Short mmCIF file of C-alpha atoms in Angstrom, two decimals:
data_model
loop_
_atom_site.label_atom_id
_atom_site.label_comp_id
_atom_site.label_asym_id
_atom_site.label_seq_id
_atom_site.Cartn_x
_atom_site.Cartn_y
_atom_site.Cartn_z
CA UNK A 1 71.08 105.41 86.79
CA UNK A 2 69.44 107.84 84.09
CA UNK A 3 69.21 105.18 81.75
CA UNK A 4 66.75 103.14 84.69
CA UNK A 5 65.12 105.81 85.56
CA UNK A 6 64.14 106.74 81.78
CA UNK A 7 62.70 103.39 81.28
CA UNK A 8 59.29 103.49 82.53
CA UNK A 9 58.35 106.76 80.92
CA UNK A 10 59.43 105.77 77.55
CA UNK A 11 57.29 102.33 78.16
CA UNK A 12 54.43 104.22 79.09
CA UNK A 13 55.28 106.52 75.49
CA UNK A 14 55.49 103.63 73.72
CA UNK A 15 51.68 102.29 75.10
CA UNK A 16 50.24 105.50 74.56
CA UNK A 17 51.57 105.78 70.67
CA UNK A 18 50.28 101.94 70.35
CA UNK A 19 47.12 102.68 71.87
CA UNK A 20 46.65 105.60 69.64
CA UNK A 21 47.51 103.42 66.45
CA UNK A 22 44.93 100.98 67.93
CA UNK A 23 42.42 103.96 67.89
CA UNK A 24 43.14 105.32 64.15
CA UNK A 25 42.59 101.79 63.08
CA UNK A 26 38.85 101.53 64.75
CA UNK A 27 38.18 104.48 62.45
CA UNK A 28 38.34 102.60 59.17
CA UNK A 29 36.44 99.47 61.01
CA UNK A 30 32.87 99.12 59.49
CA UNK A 31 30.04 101.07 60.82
CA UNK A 32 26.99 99.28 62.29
CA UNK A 33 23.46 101.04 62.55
CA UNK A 34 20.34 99.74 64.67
CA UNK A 35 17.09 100.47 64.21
CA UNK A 36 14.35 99.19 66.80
CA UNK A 37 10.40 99.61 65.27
CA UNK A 38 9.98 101.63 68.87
CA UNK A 39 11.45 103.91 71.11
CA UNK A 40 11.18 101.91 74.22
CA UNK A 41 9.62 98.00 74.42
CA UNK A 42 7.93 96.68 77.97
CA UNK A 43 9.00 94.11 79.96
CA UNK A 44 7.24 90.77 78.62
CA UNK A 45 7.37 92.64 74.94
CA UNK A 46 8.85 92.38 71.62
CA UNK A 47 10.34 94.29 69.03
CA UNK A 48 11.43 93.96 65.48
CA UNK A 49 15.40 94.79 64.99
CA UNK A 50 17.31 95.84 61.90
CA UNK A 51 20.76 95.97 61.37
CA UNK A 52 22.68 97.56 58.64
CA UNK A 53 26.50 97.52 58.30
CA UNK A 54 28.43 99.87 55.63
CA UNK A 55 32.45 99.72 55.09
CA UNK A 56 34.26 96.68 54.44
CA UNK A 57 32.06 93.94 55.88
CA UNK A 58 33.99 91.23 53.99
CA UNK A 59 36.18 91.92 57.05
CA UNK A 60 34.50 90.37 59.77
CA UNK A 61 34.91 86.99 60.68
CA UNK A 62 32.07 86.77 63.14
CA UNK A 63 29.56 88.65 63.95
CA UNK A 64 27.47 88.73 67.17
CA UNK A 65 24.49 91.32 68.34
CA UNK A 66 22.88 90.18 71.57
CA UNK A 67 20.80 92.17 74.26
CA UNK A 68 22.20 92.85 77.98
CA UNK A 69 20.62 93.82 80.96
CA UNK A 70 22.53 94.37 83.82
CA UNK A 71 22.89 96.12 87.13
CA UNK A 72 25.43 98.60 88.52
CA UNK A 73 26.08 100.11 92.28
CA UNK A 74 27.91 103.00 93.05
CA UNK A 75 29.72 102.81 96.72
CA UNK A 76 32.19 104.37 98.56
CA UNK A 77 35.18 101.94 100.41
CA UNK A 78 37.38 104.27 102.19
CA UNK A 79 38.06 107.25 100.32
CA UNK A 80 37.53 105.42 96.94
CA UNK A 81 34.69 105.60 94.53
CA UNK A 82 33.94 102.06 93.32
CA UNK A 83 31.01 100.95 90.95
CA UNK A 84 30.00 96.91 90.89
CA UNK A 85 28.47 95.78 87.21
CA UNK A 86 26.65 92.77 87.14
CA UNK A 87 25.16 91.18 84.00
CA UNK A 88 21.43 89.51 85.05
CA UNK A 89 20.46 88.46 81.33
CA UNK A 90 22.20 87.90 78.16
CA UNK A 91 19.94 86.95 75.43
CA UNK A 92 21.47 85.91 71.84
CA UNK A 93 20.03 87.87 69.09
CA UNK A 94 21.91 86.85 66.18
CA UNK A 95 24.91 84.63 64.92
CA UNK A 96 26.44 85.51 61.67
CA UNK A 97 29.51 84.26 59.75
CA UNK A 98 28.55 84.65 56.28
CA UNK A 99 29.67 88.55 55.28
CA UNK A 100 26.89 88.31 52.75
CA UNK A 101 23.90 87.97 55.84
CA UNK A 102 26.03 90.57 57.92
CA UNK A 103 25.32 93.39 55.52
CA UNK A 104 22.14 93.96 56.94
CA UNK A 105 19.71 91.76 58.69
CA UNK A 106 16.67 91.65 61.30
CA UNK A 107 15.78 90.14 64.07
CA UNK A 108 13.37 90.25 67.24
CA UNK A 109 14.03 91.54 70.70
CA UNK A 110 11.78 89.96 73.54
CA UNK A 111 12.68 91.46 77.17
CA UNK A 112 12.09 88.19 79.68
CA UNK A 113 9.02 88.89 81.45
CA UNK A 114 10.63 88.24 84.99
CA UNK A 115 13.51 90.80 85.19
CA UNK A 116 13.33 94.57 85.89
CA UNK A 117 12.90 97.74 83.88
CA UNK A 118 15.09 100.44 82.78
CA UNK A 119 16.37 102.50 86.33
CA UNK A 120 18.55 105.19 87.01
CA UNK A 121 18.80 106.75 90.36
CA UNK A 122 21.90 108.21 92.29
CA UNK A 123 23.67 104.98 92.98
CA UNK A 124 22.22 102.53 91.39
CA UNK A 125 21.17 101.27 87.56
CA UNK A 126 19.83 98.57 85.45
CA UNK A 127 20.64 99.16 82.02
CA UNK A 128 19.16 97.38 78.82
CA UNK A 129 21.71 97.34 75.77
CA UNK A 130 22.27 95.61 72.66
CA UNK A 131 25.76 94.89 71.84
CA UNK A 132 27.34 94.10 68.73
CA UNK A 133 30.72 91.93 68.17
CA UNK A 134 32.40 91.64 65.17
CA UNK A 135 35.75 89.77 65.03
CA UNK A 136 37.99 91.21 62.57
CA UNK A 137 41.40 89.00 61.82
CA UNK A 138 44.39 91.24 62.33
CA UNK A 139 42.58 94.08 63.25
CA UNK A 140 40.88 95.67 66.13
CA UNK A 141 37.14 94.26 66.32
CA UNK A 142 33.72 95.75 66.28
CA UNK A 143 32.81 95.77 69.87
CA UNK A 144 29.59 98.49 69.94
CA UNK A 145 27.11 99.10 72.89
CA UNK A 146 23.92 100.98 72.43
CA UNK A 147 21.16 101.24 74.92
CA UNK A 148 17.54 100.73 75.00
CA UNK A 149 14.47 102.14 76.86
CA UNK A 150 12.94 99.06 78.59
CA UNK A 151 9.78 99.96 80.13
CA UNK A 152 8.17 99.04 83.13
CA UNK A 153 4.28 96.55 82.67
CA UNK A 154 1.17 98.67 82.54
CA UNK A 155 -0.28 98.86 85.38
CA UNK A 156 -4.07 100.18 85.95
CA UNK A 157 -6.04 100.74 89.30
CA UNK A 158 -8.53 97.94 87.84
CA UNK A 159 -5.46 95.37 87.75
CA UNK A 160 -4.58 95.76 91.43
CA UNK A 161 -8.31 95.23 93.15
#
């Protein structure tokens, strides 16, 4: 009976030590840096992007960096806290195979002109982000999120007569 009973604790033991592994390994993964031109782009807009990627780039296999925007809710069911993500655009940035191009590159950002701005309120989000993938054979992968400020048009008094 002990032996039963001791089995799910030391399969939980066993995740957590792989998991941790998992984690030390992400720490000698390459590192990827972003720069956008601005601090925030409008709706409609461009912007220039630059990537730069130090470590062992030779590593990665594949390498992906698109933009995201997408929407989440924050609702109560019961006694449970839930939050709903939905993706509303995925835009492809850049495609990269060759570890030569991956060391650093640029590209341009263009937020569609008919989706909404950056929001934050108690329940309820949109969020702009560029993510970057990076498959890495035999190792974990590159899998990096980093926000942006999209902006909503400008608007004057003279535009709405």
């Amino acid at each position: 009976f002990l032996t039963v009973f001791v089995i799910p604790f030391v399969l939980v033991g066993l995740a957590l030590i792989g998991k941790v592994g998992q984690n030390l390994l992400k720490l000698a993964n390459p590192r990827v840096r972003l720069t956008l031109r601005r601090s925030f782009v409008r709706i409609g807009e461009s912007v220039d992007l630059e990537w730069r990627i130090s470590g062992r780039v030779q590593m990665i296999r594949d390498l992906q960096i698109y933009l995201e925007g997408k929407e989440e809710a924050d609702y109560t069911r019961g006694t449970d806290q839930c939050t709903d993500k939905e993706s509303f655009s995925t835009i492809r940035l850049a495609h990269v195979t060759n570890p030569l191009e991956m060391i650093s590159g640029s590209t341009v950002v263009t937020i569609p002109p008919d989706t909404m701005h950056t929001f934050r309120s108690d329940n309820n989000r949109i969020i702009w982000s560029i993510h970057v993938k990076g498959d890495i054979k035999n190792w974990p992968d590159i899998d990096e999120e980093f926000e942006i400020l999209v902006m909503p048009l400008d608007i004057s008094w003279n535009d709405m007569r």
